[in-house]
Short mmCIF file of C-alpha atoms in Angstrom, two decimals:
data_model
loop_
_atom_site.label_atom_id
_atom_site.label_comp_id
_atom_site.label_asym_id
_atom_site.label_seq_id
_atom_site.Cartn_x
_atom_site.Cartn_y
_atom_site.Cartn_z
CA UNK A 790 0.00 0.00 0.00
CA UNK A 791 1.18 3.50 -0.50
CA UNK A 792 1.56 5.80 2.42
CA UNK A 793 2.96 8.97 3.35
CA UNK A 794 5.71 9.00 6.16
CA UNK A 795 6.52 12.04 7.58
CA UNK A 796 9.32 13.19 9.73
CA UNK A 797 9.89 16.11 12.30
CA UNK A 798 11.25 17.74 15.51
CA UNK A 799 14.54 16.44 14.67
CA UNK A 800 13.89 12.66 13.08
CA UNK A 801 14.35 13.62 10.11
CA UNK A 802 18.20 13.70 10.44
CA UNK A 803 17.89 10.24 10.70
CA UNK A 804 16.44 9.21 7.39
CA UNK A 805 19.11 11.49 5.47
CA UNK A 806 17.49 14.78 6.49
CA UNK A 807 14.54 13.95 3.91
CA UNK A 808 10.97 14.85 5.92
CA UNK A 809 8.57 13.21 4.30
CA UNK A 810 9.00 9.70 1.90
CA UNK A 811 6.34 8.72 -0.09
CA UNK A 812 6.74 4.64 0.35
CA UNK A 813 5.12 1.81 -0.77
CA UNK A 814 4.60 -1.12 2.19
CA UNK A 815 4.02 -4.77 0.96
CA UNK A 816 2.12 -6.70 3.78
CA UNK A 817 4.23 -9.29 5.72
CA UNK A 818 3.28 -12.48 4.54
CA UNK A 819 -0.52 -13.98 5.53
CA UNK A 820 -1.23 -10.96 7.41
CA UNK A 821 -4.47 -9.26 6.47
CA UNK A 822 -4.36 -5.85 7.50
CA UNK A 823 -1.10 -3.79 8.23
CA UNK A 824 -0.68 -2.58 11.85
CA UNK A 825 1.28 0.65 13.30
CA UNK A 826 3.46 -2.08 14.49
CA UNK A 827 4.53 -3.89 11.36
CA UNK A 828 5.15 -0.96 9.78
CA UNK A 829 7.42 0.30 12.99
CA UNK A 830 9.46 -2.27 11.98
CA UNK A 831 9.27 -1.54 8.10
CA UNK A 832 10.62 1.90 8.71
CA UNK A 833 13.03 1.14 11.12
CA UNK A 834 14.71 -1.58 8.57
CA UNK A 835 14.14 0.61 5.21
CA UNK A 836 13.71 4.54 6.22
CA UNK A 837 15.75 5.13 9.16
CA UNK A 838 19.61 5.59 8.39
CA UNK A 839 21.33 5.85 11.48
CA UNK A 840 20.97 5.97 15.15
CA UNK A 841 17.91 3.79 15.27
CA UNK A 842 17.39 3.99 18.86
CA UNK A 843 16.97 7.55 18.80
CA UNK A 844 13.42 6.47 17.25
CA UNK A 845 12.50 3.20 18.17
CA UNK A 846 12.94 1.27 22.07
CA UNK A 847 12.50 -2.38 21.76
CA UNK A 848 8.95 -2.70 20.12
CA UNK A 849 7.59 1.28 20.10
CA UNK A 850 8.84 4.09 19.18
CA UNK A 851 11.18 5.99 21.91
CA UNK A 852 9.27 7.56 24.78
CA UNK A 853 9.00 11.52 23.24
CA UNK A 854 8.01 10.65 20.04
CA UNK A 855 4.60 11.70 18.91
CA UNK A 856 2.61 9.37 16.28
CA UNK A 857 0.00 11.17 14.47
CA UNK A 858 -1.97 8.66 11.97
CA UNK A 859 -4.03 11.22 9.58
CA UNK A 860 -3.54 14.03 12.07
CA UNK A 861 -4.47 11.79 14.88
CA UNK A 862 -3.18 10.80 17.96
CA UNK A 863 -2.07 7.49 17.86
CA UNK A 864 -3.13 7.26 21.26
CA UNK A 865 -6.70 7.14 20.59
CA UNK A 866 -6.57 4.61 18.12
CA UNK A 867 -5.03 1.75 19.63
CA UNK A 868 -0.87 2.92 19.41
CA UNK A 869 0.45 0.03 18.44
CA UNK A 870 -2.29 -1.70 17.06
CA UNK A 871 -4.00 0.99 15.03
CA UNK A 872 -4.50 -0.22 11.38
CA UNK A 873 -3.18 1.36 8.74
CA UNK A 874 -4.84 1.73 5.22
CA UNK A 875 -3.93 2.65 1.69
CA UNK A 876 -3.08 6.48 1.62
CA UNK A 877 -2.67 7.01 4.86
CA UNK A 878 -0.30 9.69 6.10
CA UNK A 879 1.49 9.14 9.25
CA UNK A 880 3.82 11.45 11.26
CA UNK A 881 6.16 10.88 13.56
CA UNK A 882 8.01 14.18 15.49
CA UNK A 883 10.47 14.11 17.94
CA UNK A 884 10.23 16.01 21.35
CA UNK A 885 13.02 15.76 22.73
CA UNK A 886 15.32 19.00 21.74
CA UNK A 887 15.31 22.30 22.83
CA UNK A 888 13.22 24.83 22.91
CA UNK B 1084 -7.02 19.30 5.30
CA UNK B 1085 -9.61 16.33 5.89
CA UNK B 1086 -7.35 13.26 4.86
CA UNK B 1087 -8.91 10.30 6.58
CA UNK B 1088 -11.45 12.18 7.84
CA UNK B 1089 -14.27 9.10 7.49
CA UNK B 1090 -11.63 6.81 8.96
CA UNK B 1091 -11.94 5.80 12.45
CA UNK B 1092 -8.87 4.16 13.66
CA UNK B 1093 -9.41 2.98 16.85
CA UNK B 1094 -9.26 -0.90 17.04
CA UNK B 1095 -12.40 -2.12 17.97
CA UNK B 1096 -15.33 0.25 19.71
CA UNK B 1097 -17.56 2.56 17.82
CA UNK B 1098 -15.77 6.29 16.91
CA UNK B 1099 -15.98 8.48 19.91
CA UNK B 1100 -16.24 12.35 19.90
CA UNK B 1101 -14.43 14.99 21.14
CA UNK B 1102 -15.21 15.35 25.43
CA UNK B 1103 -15.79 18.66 25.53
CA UNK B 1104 -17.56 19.61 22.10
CA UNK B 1105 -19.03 16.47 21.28
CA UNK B 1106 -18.74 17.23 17.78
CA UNK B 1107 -15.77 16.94 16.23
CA UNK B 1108 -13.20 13.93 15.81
CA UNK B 1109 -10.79 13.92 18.73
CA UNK B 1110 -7.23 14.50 17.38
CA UNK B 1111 -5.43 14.18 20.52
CA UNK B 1112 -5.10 12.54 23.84
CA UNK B 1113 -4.03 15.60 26.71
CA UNK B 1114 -1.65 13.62 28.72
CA UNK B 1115 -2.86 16.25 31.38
CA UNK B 1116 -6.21 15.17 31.29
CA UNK B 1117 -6.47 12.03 29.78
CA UNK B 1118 -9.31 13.58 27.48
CA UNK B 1119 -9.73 13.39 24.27
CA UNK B 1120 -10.15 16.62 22.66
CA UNK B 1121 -10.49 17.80 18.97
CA UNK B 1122 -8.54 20.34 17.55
CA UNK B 1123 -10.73 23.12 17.81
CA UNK B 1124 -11.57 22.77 21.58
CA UNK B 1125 -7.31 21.78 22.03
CA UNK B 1126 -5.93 25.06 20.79
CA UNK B 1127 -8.66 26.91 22.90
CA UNK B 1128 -7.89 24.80 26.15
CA UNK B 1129 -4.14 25.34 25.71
CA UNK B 1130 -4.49 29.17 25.20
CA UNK B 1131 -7.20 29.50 27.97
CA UNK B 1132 -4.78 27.39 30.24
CA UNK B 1133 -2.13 29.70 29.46
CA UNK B 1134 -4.08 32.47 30.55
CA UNK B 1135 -5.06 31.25 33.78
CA UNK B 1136 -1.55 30.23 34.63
CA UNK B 1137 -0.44 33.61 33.76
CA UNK B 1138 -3.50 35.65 35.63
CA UNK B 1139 -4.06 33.10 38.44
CA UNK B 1140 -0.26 33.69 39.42
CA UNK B 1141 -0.22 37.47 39.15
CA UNK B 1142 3.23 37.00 36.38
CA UNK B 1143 2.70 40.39 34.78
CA UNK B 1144 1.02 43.92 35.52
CA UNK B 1145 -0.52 46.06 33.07
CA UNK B 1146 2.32 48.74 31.11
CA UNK B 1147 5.33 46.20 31.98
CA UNK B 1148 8.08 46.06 29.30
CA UNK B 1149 8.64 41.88 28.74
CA UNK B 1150 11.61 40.31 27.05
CA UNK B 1151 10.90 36.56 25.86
CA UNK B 1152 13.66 34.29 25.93
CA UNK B 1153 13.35 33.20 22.44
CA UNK B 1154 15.85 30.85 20.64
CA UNK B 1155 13.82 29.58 17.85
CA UNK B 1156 13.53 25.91 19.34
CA UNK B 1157 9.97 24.82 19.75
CA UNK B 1158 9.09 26.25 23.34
CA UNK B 1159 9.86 29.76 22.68
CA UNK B 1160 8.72 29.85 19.09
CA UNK B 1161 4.87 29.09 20.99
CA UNK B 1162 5.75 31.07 23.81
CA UNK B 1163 6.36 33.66 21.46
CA UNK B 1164 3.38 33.11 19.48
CA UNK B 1165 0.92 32.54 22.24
CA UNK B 1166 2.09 35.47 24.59
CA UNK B 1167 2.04 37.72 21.71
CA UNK B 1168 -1.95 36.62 20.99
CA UNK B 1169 -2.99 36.79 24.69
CA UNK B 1170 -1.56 40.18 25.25
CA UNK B 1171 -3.98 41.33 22.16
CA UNK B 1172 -6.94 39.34 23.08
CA UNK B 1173 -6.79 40.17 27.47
CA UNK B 1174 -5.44 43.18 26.72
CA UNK B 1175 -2.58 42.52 29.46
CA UNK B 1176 -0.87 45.69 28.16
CA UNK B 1177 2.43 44.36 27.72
CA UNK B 1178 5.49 45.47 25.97
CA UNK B 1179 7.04 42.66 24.23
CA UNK B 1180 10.51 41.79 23.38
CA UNK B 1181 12.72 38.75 21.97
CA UNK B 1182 15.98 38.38 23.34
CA UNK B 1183 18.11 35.72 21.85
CA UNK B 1184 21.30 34.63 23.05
CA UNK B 1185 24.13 33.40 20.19
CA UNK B 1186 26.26 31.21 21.90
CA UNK B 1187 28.65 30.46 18.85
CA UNK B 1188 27.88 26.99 18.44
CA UNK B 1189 28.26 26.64 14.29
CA UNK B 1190 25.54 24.00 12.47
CA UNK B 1191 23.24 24.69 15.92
CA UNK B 1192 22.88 28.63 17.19
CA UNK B 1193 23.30 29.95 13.26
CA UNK B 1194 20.27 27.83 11.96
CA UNK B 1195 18.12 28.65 15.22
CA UNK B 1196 18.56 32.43 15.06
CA UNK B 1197 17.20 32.74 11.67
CA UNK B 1198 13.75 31.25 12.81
CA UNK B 1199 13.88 34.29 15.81
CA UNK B 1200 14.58 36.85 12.89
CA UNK B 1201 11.80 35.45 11.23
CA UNK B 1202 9.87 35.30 14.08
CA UNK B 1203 10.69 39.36 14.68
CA UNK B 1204 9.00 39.81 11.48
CA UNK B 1205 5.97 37.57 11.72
CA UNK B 1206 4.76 38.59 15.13
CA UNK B 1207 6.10 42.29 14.94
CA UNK B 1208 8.16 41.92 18.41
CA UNK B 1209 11.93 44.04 18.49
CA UNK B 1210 14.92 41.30 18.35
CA UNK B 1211 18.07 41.72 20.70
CA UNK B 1212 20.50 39.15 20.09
CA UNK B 1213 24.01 39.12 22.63
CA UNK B 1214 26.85 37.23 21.96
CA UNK B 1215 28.96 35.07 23.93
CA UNK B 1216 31.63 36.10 22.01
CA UNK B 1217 30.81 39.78 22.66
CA UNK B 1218 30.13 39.28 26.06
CA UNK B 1219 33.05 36.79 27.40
CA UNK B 1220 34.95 36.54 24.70
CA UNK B 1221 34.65 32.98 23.72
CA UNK B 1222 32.20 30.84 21.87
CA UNK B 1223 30.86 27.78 22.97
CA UNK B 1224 33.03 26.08 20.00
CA UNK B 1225 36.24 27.57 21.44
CA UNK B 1226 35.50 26.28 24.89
CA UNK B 1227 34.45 23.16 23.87
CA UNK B 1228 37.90 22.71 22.00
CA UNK B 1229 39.63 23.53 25.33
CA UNK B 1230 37.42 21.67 27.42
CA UNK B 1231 36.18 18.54 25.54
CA UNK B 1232 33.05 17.22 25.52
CA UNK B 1233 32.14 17.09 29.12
CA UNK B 1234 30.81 19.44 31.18
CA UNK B 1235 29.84 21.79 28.09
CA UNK B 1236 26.17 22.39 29.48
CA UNK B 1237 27.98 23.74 32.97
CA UNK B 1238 29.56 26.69 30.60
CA UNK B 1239 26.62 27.19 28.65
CA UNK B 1240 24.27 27.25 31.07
CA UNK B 1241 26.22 29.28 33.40
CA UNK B 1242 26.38 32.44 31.04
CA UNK B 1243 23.24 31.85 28.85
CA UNK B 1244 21.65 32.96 32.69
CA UNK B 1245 23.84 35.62 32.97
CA UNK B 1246 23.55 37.33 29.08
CA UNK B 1247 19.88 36.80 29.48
CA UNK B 1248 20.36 39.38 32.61
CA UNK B 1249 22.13 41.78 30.51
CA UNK B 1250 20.54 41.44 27.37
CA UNK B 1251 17.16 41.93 29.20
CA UNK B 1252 19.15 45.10 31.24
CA UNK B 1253 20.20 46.51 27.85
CA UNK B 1254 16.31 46.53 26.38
CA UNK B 1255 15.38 48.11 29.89
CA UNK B 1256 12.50 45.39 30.37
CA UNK B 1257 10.99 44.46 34.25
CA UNK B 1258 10.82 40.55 33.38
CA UNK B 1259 11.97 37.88 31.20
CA UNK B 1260 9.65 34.86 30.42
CA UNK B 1261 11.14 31.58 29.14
CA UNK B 1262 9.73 28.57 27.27
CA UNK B 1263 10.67 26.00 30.47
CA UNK B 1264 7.65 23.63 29.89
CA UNK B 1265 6.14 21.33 32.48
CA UNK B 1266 8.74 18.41 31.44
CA UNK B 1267 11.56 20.77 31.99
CA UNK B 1268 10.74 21.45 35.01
CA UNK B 1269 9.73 17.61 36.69
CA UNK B 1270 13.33 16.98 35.20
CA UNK B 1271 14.80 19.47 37.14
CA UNK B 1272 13.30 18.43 40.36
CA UNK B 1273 14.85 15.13 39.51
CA UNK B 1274 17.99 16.31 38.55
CA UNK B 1275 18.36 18.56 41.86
CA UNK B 1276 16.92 15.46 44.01
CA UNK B 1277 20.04 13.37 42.20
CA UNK B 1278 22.70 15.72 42.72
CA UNK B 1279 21.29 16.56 46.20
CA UNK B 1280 21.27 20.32 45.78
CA UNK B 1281 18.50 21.74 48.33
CA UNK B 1282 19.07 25.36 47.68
CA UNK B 1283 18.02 24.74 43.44
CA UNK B 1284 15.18 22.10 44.66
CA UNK B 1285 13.80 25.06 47.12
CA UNK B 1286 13.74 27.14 43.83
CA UNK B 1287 12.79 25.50 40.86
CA UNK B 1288 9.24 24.74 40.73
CA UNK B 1289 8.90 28.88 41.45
CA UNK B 1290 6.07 29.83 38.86
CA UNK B 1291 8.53 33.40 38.98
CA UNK B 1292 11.91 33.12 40.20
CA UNK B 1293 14.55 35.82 40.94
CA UNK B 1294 12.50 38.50 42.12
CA UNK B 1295 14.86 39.84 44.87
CA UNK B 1296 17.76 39.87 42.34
CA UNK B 1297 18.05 42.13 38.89
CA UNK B 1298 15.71 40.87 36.53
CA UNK B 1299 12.68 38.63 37.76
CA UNK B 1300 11.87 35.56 35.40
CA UNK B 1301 8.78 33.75 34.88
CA UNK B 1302 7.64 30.46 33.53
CA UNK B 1303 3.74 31.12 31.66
CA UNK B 1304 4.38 27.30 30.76
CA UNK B 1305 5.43 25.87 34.28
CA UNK B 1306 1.78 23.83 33.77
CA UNK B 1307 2.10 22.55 30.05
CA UNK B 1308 2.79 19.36 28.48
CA UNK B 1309 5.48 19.00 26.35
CA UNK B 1310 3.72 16.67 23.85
CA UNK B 1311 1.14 19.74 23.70
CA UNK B 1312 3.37 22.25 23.09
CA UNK B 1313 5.04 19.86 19.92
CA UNK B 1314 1.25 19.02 18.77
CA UNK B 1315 -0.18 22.67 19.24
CA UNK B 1316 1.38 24.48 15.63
CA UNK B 1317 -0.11 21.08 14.12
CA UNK B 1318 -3.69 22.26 15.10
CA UNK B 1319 -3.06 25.97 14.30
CA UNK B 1320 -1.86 25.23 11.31
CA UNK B 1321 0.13 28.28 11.02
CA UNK B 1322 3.10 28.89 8.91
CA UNK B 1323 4.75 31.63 12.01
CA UNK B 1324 4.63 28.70 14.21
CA UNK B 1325 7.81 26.64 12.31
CA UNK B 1326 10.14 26.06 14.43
CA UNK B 1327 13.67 24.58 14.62
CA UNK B 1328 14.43 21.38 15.71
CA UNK B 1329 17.83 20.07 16.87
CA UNK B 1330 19.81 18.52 19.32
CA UNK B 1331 22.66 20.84 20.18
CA UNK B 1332 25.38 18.77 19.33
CA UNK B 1333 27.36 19.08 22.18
CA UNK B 1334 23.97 18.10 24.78
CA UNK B 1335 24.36 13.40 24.32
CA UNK B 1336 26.46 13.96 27.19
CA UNK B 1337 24.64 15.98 29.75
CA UNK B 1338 23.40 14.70 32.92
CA UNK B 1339 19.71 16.02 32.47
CA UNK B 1340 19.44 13.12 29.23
CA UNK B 1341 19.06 10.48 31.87
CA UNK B 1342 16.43 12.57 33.82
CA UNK B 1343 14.91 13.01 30.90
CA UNK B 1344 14.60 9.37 29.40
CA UNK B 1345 13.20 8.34 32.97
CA UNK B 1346 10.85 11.12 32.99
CA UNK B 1347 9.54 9.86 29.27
CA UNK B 1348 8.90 6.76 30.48
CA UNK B 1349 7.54 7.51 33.60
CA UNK B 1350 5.03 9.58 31.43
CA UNK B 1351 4.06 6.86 28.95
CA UNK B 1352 3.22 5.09 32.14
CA UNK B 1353 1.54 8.02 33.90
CA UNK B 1354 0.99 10.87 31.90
CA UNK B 1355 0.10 12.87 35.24
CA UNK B 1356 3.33 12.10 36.85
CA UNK B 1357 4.74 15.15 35.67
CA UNK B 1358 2.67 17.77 37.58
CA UNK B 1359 2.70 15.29 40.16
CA UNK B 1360 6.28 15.51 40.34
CA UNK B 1361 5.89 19.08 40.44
CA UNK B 1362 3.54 19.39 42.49
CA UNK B 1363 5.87 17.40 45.26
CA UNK B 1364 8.89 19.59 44.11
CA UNK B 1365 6.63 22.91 45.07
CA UNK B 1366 5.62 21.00 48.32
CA UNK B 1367 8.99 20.34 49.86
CA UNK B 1368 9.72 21.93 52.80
CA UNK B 1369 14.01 22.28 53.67
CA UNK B 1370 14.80 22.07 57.56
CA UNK B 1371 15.01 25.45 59.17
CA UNK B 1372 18.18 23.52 60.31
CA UNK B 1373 19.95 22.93 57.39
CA UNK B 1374 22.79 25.55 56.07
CA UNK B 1375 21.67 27.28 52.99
CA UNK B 1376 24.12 29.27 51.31
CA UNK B 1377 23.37 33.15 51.56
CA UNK B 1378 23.09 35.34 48.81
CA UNK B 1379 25.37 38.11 47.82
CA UNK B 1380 27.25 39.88 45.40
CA UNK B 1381 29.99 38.45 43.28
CA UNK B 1382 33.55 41.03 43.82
CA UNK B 1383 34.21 41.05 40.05
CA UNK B 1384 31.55 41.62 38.28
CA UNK B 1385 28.58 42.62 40.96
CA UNK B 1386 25.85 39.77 39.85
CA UNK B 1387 24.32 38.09 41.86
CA UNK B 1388 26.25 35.02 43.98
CA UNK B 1389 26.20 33.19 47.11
CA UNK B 1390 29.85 32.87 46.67
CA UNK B 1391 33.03 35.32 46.70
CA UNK B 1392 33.07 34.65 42.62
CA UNK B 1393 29.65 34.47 40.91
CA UNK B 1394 30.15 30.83 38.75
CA UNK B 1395 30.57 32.97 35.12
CA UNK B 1396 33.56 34.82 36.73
CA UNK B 1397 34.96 31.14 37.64
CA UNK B 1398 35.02 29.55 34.81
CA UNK B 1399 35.65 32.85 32.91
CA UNK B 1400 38.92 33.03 34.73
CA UNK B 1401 39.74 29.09 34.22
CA UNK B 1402 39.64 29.79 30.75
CA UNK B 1403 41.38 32.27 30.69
CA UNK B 1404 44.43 31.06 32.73
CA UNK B 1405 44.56 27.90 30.86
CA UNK B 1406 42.28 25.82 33.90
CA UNK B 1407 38.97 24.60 32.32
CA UNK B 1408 38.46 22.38 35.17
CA UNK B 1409 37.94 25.31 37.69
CA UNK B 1410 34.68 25.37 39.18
CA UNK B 1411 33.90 22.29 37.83
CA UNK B 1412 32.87 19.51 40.26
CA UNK B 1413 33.74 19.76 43.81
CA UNK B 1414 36.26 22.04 44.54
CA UNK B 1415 39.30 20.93 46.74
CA UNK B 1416 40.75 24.45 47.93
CA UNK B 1417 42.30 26.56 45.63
CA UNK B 1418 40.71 29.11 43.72
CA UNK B 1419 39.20 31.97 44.75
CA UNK B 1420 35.94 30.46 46.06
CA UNK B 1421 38.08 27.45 47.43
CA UNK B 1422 40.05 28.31 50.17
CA UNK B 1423 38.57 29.61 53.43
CA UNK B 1424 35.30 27.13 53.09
CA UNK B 1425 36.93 23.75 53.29
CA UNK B 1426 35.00 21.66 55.80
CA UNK B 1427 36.11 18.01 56.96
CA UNK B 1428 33.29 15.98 55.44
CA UNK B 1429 33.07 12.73 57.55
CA UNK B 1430 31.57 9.78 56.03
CA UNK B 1431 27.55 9.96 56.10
CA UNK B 1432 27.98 13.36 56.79
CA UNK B 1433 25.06 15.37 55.21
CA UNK B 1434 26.68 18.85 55.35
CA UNK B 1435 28.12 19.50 52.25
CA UNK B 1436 31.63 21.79 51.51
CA UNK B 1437 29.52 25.48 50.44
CA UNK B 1438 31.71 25.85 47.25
CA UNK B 1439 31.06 23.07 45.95
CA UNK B 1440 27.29 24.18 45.01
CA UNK B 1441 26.42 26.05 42.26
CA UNK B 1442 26.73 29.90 42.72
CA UNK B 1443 22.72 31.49 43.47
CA UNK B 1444 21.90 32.13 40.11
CA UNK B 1445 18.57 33.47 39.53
CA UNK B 1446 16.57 29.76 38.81
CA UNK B 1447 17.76 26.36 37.99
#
């Protein structure tokens, strides 16, 4: 499925400085529907570049990093087991700099 | 901008609506509150909270000139924005200001500053910018070459506090605000807990600190999430409110990262363990027993100190003469602030040697 990954607060240094990649996510074999944390995993193995524990910790992402999944808090749908869909356009931005 | 608008994501239970409109699709979770809130209703409850922070504690009086410490990081770019819109719309009659401090740190400092001259423009608020390099006479990069990598937020901090006194001196303003956010401020608690420094801990939840000394400073956002701050310019959807976002490159190594990670989890956890934390940080109470060290003036340069040397003149002077690790860590005689305070520390003892502590700068 095609989807929209965006990168901010700082992440985006990780994925050579590009904020947003448009990507295209095959679904892991005999899985019906793609969840946040499948594609956790997919970005961590093909988007991120370097440092990836500066956005991931063991099966989330690292504590101070917001998910928004079409401008919503991941939160309310379920973090890690929010499903994602075709076209969907998710964010991920980094709290933890300065201010 | 309504992509996914028809989706519901939530895995299993019908779509709820937002708690406090009941109209619109939440966007957000508050950590604070644990509601969930649509965008609308979020960017009113953050401003309105804002307000009431800032009326409830008396920070400002009508006429006051008001220098924001603004250094184009995400805190102070809102602080900046916000302030700016609640002076108009409460009419708190404020003159504002940004003051920015350049600390010479290249790739860092030079990117930030051009989102505060931008900022100057958008919100129509007069820029001051000082230089370490103007003020001391080094840059951060030139003590970090003669002091490696440790210890670099000591230096920093150290005269960041101090130019912000004299920048805010030179534009003649009665208070500085700064962008310290609710997260900041549970880490500091933690941090002064950890390093067992009573005087800061007695200090640092202060809603205004510093008001017997030159410049009082307040803290509008002493009460507000970090996550809400980050997801607020997301709801506003305004261009003035892009920020920059960086790790200074010299901060991996400072002490407050490990507050901080604990304080991240601790909120994923909790999310209301950081005004809790506060909340016991404004609560303690220090032994009318215990020595605190008394506060005034430093010989050299007359700011404020509860030593003979105020902590910029210290380290000024070890860099000067060569000695970067003066007034770093706990002194062993020597120096100017070393000598005449030695005390014989017996194990368990709780009394600590007075020069060891960090001169009485205005807040933590």
């Amino acid at each position: 499925m095609q989807l929209t990954l965006e990168f901010g607060g700082g992440l985006e240094l990780l994925c050579d400085s590009e904020k947003i990649h448009k990507v295209n996510v095959d679904l892991p074999n005999g899985v019906q529907e793609l969840t946040m944390k499948d594609l956790l995993s997919w970005v961590r193995t093909n988007v991120i570049k370097e440092r990836p524990e500066m956005f991931i910790k063991g099966d989330t992402v690292r504590p101070g990093v917001l998910v928004l999944v079409n401008d919503c808090d991941w939160e309310l749908s379920g973090q890690l087991e929010t499903t994602i869909e075709d076209k969907d356009v998710i964010v991920f931005i980094s709290t933890l700099h300065g201010g | 901008m309504e992509r996914g608008e028809a989706k519901s994501k939530k895995a299993g239970g019908p779509p709820r609506l937002c708690c406090i409109c009941n109209e619109r699709r939440p966007v957000l979770k508050r950590p604070k509150t644990l509601q969930q809130i649509c965008r609308e209703c979020f960017y009113e409850v953050f401003e309105e909270e804002i307000h009431q922070a800032i009326v409830n504690n008396g920070l400002f009086k009508s006429g006051e000139r008001v220098a924001i410490g603004a250094s184009g990081g995400k805190d102070s770019t809102v602080l900046a924005y916000v302030l700016s819109e609640l002076n108009r719309r409460y009419s708190y009659g404020l003159d504002l200001f940004l003051l920015s401090i350049d600390e010479g740190i290249t790739g860092y400092r030079d990117d930030s500053l051009e989102t505060v001259k931008r900022n100057e423009l958008q919100y129509g608020l007069p820029l001051q910018i000082l230089s370490y390099k103007d003020l001391y006479g080094w840059t951060m990069d030139d003590i970090v070459k003669m002091i490696g990598l440790k210890n670099n937020c000591t230096f920093c901090g150290v005269f960041r506090r101090q130019a912000l006194d004299r920048g805010a001196a030179l534009l003649k303003v009665d208070k500085l605000v700064t962008g310290h956010n609710a997260d900041d401020i549970a880490e500091t608690v933690l941090l002064n807990i950890l390093r067992g420094d009573i005087a800061r801990l007695s200090r640092c939840t202060s809603i205004t600190t510093g008001e017997d000394g030159p410049i009082p400073r307040c803290k509008p956002f002493k009460y507000t999430y970090e996550k809400e701050i980050v997801i607020y310019p997301f709801c506003c959807f305004k261009s003035s409110l892009d920020y920059f976002s960086t790790e200074c490159i010299y901060s991996p190594n400072a002490y407050r990262g490990f507050a901080r990670e604990f304080i991240k989890d601790l909120e994923r956890l909790r999310p209301r363990a950081i005004l809790d934390i506060i909340k016991s940080g404004e609560d303690f109470r220090i032994a009318t027993t215990t020595k605190m060290p008394e506060q005034g003036t430093c010989e050299r340069c007359g700011y404020i100190s509860s030593q003979k040397w105020c902590k910029a003149c210290v380290l000024l002077d070890g860099l000067n003469r060569g000695l970067p690790k003066m007034g770093i860590g706990r002194a062993r005689g020597g120096g100017v602030n070393g000598g005449d305070h030695k005390k014989e520390t017996k194990a368990g003892s709780t009394v600590k040697t007075l020069e060891s502590k960090q001169c009485g700068s205005l807040d933590f």
